[in-house]
Coordinates of C-alpha atoms in Angstrom, one line a residue:
Chain A
M1 CA 25.3 4.3 -12.8
K2 CA 24.6 1.3 -14.8
Q3 CA 21.5 1.4 -17.2
F4 CA 18.7 -1.1 -16.1
A5 CA 15.1 -1.0 -17.4
A6 CA 12.4 -3.5 -17.1
L7 CA 8.6 -4.0 -17.7
L8 CA 6.4 -6.2 -16.0
R9 CA 2.8 -6.5 -17.0
K10 CA -0.3 -7.3 -14.9
D11 CA -2.5 -8.6 -17.8
N12 CA -2.3 -12.1 -19.1
Q13 CA 1.3 -11.9 -20.3
P14 CA 4.0 -13.6 -18.8
V15 CA 6.4 -11.8 -16.5
R16 CA 8.7 -9.4 -18.7
Y17 CA 11.9 -8.0 -17.9
L18 CA 14.9 -6.7 -19.5
V19 CA 18.4 -7.9 -18.8
V20 CA 21.3 -5.6 -19.2
D21 CA 25.0 -6.8 -18.6
D22 CA 23.7 -9.8 -16.6
S23 CA 21.7 -7.6 -14.2
V24 CA 18.1 -7.0 -14.1
F25 CA 15.9 -4.1 -12.9
A26 CA 12.3 -5.0 -12.7
R27 CA 9.6 -2.9 -11.3
M28 CA 6.8 -5.3 -10.1
D29 CA 3.6 -6.0 -8.2
I30 CA 2.6 -8.8 -6.0
T31 CA -0.7 -9.8 -7.2
M32 CA -0.7 -11.0 -10.8
P33 CA -2.8 -13.4 -12.8
Q34 CA -0.4 -16.1 -13.7
M35 CA 2.4 -15.9 -11.4
E36 CA 2.6 -14.3 -8.0
G37 CA 5.0 -11.4 -7.7
I38 CA 7.0 -13.0 -4.9
E39 CA 7.5 -16.3 -7.0
A40 CA 8.4 -14.0 -9.8
V41 CA 11.2 -12.5 -7.6
E42 CA 12.5 -15.7 -6.8
R43 CA 12.6 -16.9 -10.3
I44 CA 14.4 -13.8 -11.7
V45 CA 16.9 -14.0 -8.9
R46 CA 17.5 -17.4 -9.7
Q47 CA 18.2 -16.9 -13.3
H48 CA 19.9 -13.5 -12.8
A49 CA 22.0 -13.3 -9.5
G50 CA 22.4 -9.5 -9.9
A51 CA 18.8 -8.6 -10.4
R52 CA 17.9 -5.5 -8.6
I53 CA 14.1 -5.9 -7.9
V54 CA 11.8 -3.1 -6.6
M55 CA 8.4 -4.4 -5.4
V56 CA 5.9 -1.9 -5.8
S57 CA 2.5 -3.0 -4.3
S58 CA -0.4 -1.6 -2.6
V59 CA -0.7 -4.7 -0.4
G60 CA 1.9 -3.6 2.2
Y61 CA 1.6 -6.0 5.3
Q62 CA 4.8 -7.2 7.0
E63 CA 4.6 -10.9 5.7
N64 CA 4.5 -9.7 2.1
I65 CA 7.4 -7.4 2.6
L66 CA 9.7 -9.7 4.5
A67 CA 8.7 -12.6 1.8
A68 CA 9.7 -10.2 -1.0
L69 CA 13.1 -9.1 0.7
Q70 CA 13.8 -12.8 1.7
K71 CA 13.4 -14.0 -2.0
G72 CA 15.7 -11.5 -3.2
A73 CA 14.0 -8.1 -3.8
K74 CA 16.0 -5.2 -2.9
H75 CA 13.4 -2.9 -1.9
F76 CA 9.7 -2.7 -1.2
V77 CA 7.2 0.3 -1.6
Q78 CA 3.5 0.5 -1.0
K79 CA 1.3 2.3 -3.4
P80 CA 0.3 5.0 -3.9
V81 CA 3.7 6.2 -4.0
K82 CA 4.8 9.8 -4.9
P83 CA 7.1 10.0 -7.9
E84 CA 9.9 11.6 -5.8
V85 CA 9.8 9.0 -3.3
L86 CA 10.0 6.4 -6.0
Y87 CA 12.9 8.3 -7.7
E88 CA 14.9 8.1 -4.6
I89 CA 14.3 4.3 -4.0
L90 CA 15.2 3.8 -7.7
R91 CA 18.4 5.9 -7.4
Y92 CA 19.4 3.9 -4.1
V93 CA 18.6 0.5 -5.7
L94 CA 20.6 1.4 -8.9
S95 CA 23.5 2.8 -7.0
D96 CA 26.5 0.7 -6.3
D97 CA 27.2 2.9 -3.3
P98 CA 26.0 0.9 -0.1
N99 CA 26.0 4.5 1.7
A100 CA 23.4 5.9 -0.9
V101 CA 20.3 7.6 0.4
G102 CA 17.4 5.1 1.0
S103 CA 16.4 2.2 3.1
P104 CA 15.4 -1.3 2.3
V105 CA 11.7 -0.7 2.7
A106 CA 9.8 2.7 1.9
M107 CA 5.9 3.0 2.6
A108 CA 3.7 5.1 0.6
G109 CA 4.2 8.9 1.2
E110 CA 7.3 8.4 3.2
Q111 CA 9.7 11.3 2.8
R112 CA 13.3 11.3 2.5
S113 CA 16.0 13.8 3.1
Chain B
M1 CA -23.1 -6.9 7.0
R2 CA -20.2 -6.5 9.3
M3 CA -19.1 -2.9 9.6
E4 CA -15.6 -4.0 10.8
L5 CA -15.0 -5.7 7.5
I6 CA -16.3 -2.9 5.5
Q7 CA -14.7 0.2 7.2
P8 CA -11.1 -0.6 6.1
F9 CA -12.3 -0.4 2.6
I10 CA -13.9 2.9 3.1
N11 CA -10.9 4.2 4.9
A12 CA -8.5 2.7 2.2
A13 CA -10.6 4.3 -0.8
D14 CA -10.6 7.7 0.9
A15 CA -7.1 7.6 1.6
V16 CA -5.8 6.2 -1.8
F17 CA -7.9 8.8 -3.8
A18 CA -6.9 11.6 -1.6
E19 CA -3.1 10.5 -1.8
S20 CA -3.1 9.8 -5.5
L21 CA -5.0 13.0 -6.5
Q22 CA -3.2 15.2 -4.0
A23 CA -6.5 16.7 -2.8
P24 CA -9.2 16.1 -0.3
T25 CA -12.1 13.8 -0.8
K26 CA -15.4 13.2 0.5
I27 CA -17.8 10.6 1.2
V28 CA -21.1 12.2 0.1
D29 CA -23.3 9.0 0.0
L30 CA -23.7 5.6 1.5
S31 CA -26.5 3.2 1.0
M32 CA -27.3 -0.6 1.3
D33 CA -28.2 -2.5 -2.1
E34 CA -29.4 -5.8 -2.5
D35 CA -30.0 -5.7 -6.2
T36 CA -27.8 -7.1 -9.0
Y37 CA -25.2 -4.2 -9.4
R38 CA -25.5 -2.0 -12.5
R39 CA -22.4 -0.2 -13.2
K40 CA -22.5 3.5 -13.7
G41 CA -19.3 3.8 -15.7
V42 CA -16.4 1.5 -16.1
A43 CA -16.3 -1.1 -13.1
A44 CA -13.5 -3.3 -11.8
L45 CA -14.6 -6.2 -9.7
I46 CA -12.1 -7.8 -7.4
A47 CA -12.7 -11.1 -5.4
I48 CA -11.5 -11.9 -1.9
K49 CA -11.3 -15.5 -0.6
G50 CA -10.1 -16.7 2.7
D51 CA -10.9 -15.7 6.3
I52 CA -13.5 -13.3 5.0
E53 CA -15.0 -13.7 1.4
G54 CA -16.6 -11.2 -0.9
R55 CA -15.9 -8.8 -3.7
V56 CA -15.4 -5.1 -4.1
I57 CA -16.3 -3.2 -7.2
L58 CA -14.8 0.1 -7.9
D59 CA -17.0 2.0 -10.5
L60 CA -16.1 5.4 -12.2
S61 CA -17.1 7.0 -15.4
P62 CA -14.5 7.1 -18.4
E63 CA -14.4 10.8 -18.2
V64 CA -13.4 10.7 -14.5
A65 CA -11.2 7.8 -15.2
M66 CA -9.3 10.1 -17.9
K67 CA -9.0 13.0 -15.3
V68 CA -7.6 10.5 -12.8
A69 CA -5.1 9.2 -15.4
S70 CA -4.0 12.7 -16.4
L71 CA -3.5 13.6 -12.7
L72 CA -1.4 10.4 -12.1
A73 CA 0.7 10.9 -15.0
G74 CA 1.2 14.5 -14.2
T75 CA 0.3 15.5 -18.0
E76 CA -2.8 15.3 -20.1
V77 CA -3.3 11.9 -21.3
E78 CA -4.9 11.0 -24.7
A79 CA -8.2 9.6 -24.0
S80 CA -8.7 5.8 -24.9
E81 CA -10.5 2.7 -23.8
Q82 CA -7.3 1.1 -22.8
V83 CA -6.2 4.0 -20.6
V84 CA -9.7 4.0 -18.9
R85 CA -9.5 0.4 -18.2
E86 CA -6.0 0.5 -16.7
T87 CA -6.8 3.5 -14.7
V88 CA -9.8 1.8 -13.1
C89 CA -7.8 -1.5 -12.5
E90 CA -5.1 0.5 -10.9
M91 CA -7.3 2.6 -8.6
A92 CA -9.0 -0.6 -7.8
N93 CA -5.9 -2.3 -7.1
M94 CA -4.5 0.3 -4.9
V95 CA -7.8 0.6 -2.8
I96 CA -8.0 -3.2 -2.3
G97 CA -4.2 -3.6 -1.5
N98 CA -4.6 -0.9 1.2
S99 CA -7.8 -2.4 2.7
V100 CA -6.2 -5.9 2.6
T101 CA -3.1 -4.4 4.5
L102 CA -5.3 -3.0 7.1
L103 CA -7.3 -6.0 7.6
N104 CA -4.3 -8.1 7.7
D105 CA -3.1 -6.0 10.5
Q106 CA -6.3 -7.2 12.2
G107 CA -5.5 -10.8 11.9
F108 CA -7.6 -11.7 8.8
H109 CA -5.7 -13.8 6.1
F110 CA -7.2 -14.2 2.4
K111 CA -6.1 -13.9 -1.3
V112 CA -7.0 -11.1 -3.6
F113 CA -7.7 -11.8 -7.2
P114 CA -6.7 -9.5 -9.9
P115 CA -9.4 -7.1 -11.0
E116 CA -12.1 -8.0 -13.8
I117 CA -13.2 -5.0 -16.0
H118 CA -16.7 -4.9 -16.7
M119 CA -17.9 -2.5 -19.5
D120 CA -21.1 -4.1 -20.8
D121 CA -24.7 -3.1 -19.8
T122 CA -25.6 -6.2 -18.2
G123 CA -25.6 -6.6 -14.4
L124 CA -22.5 -7.7 -12.8
G125 CA -22.5 -11.7 -12.3
G126 CA -22.4 -12.9 -8.8
S127 CA -23.7 -9.5 -7.6
A128 CA -27.3 -10.7 -7.4
D129 CA -28.9 -11.2 -4.0
T130 CA -26.0 -9.9 -2.1
E131 CA -26.2 -7.3 0.4
A132 CA -23.7 -4.6 -0.5
L133 CA -22.7 -1.3 0.7
V134 CA -22.5 1.4 -1.9
I135 CA -20.5 4.5 -1.4
C136 CA -19.9 7.6 -3.4
I137 CA -16.7 9.4 -3.0
E138 CA -16.5 12.9 -4.3
T139 CA -13.0 13.7 -5.8
P140 CA -11.8 16.7 -7.7
C141 CA -12.0 14.4 -10.8
G142 CA -15.8 13.4 -10.0
S143 CA -17.7 10.7 -8.4
V144 CA -16.2 7.4 -7.7
Y145 CA -18.5 4.4 -6.4
L146 CA -17.4 1.5 -4.4
N147 CA -19.8 -1.2 -4.0
I148 CA -18.6 -3.7 -1.3
A149 CA -20.1 -7.2 -0.3
M150 CA -18.0 -8.9 2.4
H151 CA -18.7 -11.7 5.0
Y152 CA -16.8 -14.0 7.4
L153 CA -16.1 -17.5 5.8
H154 CA -14.7 -19.2 8.8
R155 CA -14.0 -17.9 12.5
R156 CA -10.7 -16.0 12.4
R157 CA -7.7 -18.0 12.9
Q158 CA -6.9 -16.6 16.4
E159 CA -10.5 -17.4 17.7
R160 CA -10.2 -20.9 16.5
K161 CA -7.2 -21.3 18.4
E162 CA -8.8 -19.7 21.4
V163 CA -11.4 -22.5 21.4
P164 CA -10.4 -25.2 24.1
A165 CA -10.2 -28.7 22.8
L166 CA -12.7 -31.3 23.8
D167 CA -11.6 -33.9 26.1

């Protein structure tokens, strides 16, 4: 598995993320002060085609989920999210195996086998 | 005050705290308030603009916020003002986000603004002369207060569509 890490802030700092080997992993929210999360997804994907973005937001209605995925996010999870659920999602997104456990969208509290 | 606008916030707050703290919560007090809101602890104010407008204040004491932070982190967290602020903001975000999801499913569309933290001793600006519902939720970490003021700005999009055009 490749190593990716990222940080995205919700205060007045610009979107920050870490690029490793031309790929990006960002854990990000949707509502932010200076740039909406979905706009940030589009911008990150434009700059880094290999970006693997997981949207983590408490705003989990269908339009938001679809917009995030259409702009290039790999996954969407609604908060609050259990650590074990988030772990499975990250494992899935970071995996190069298309048959890895996980589905494109996970809602809060969703259990995985 | 329209209860159909308020109920999603109550449901979301109850569910978010119960899910995040992995323990049952209980609404122990519910009252109407028209005075300028005076915070009880650290307050996060979130404004909502769109089909419905208003604001929601989530208010918890620094001690309660630290207990919540430790539970969320799964380990004891060293107390600091920053951790308190971030915890209150994060809980407010989750409550509002889940409320917005419920309201969006009912056909309301609006924008939610990032939380503003209030720690000073003055009343919260914009909360004077606003009829608000104040709820106290008892959690395993202590009391959490929610102050909700919400009203319709326009008729809902669907209702506007249903009005026949004039000849």
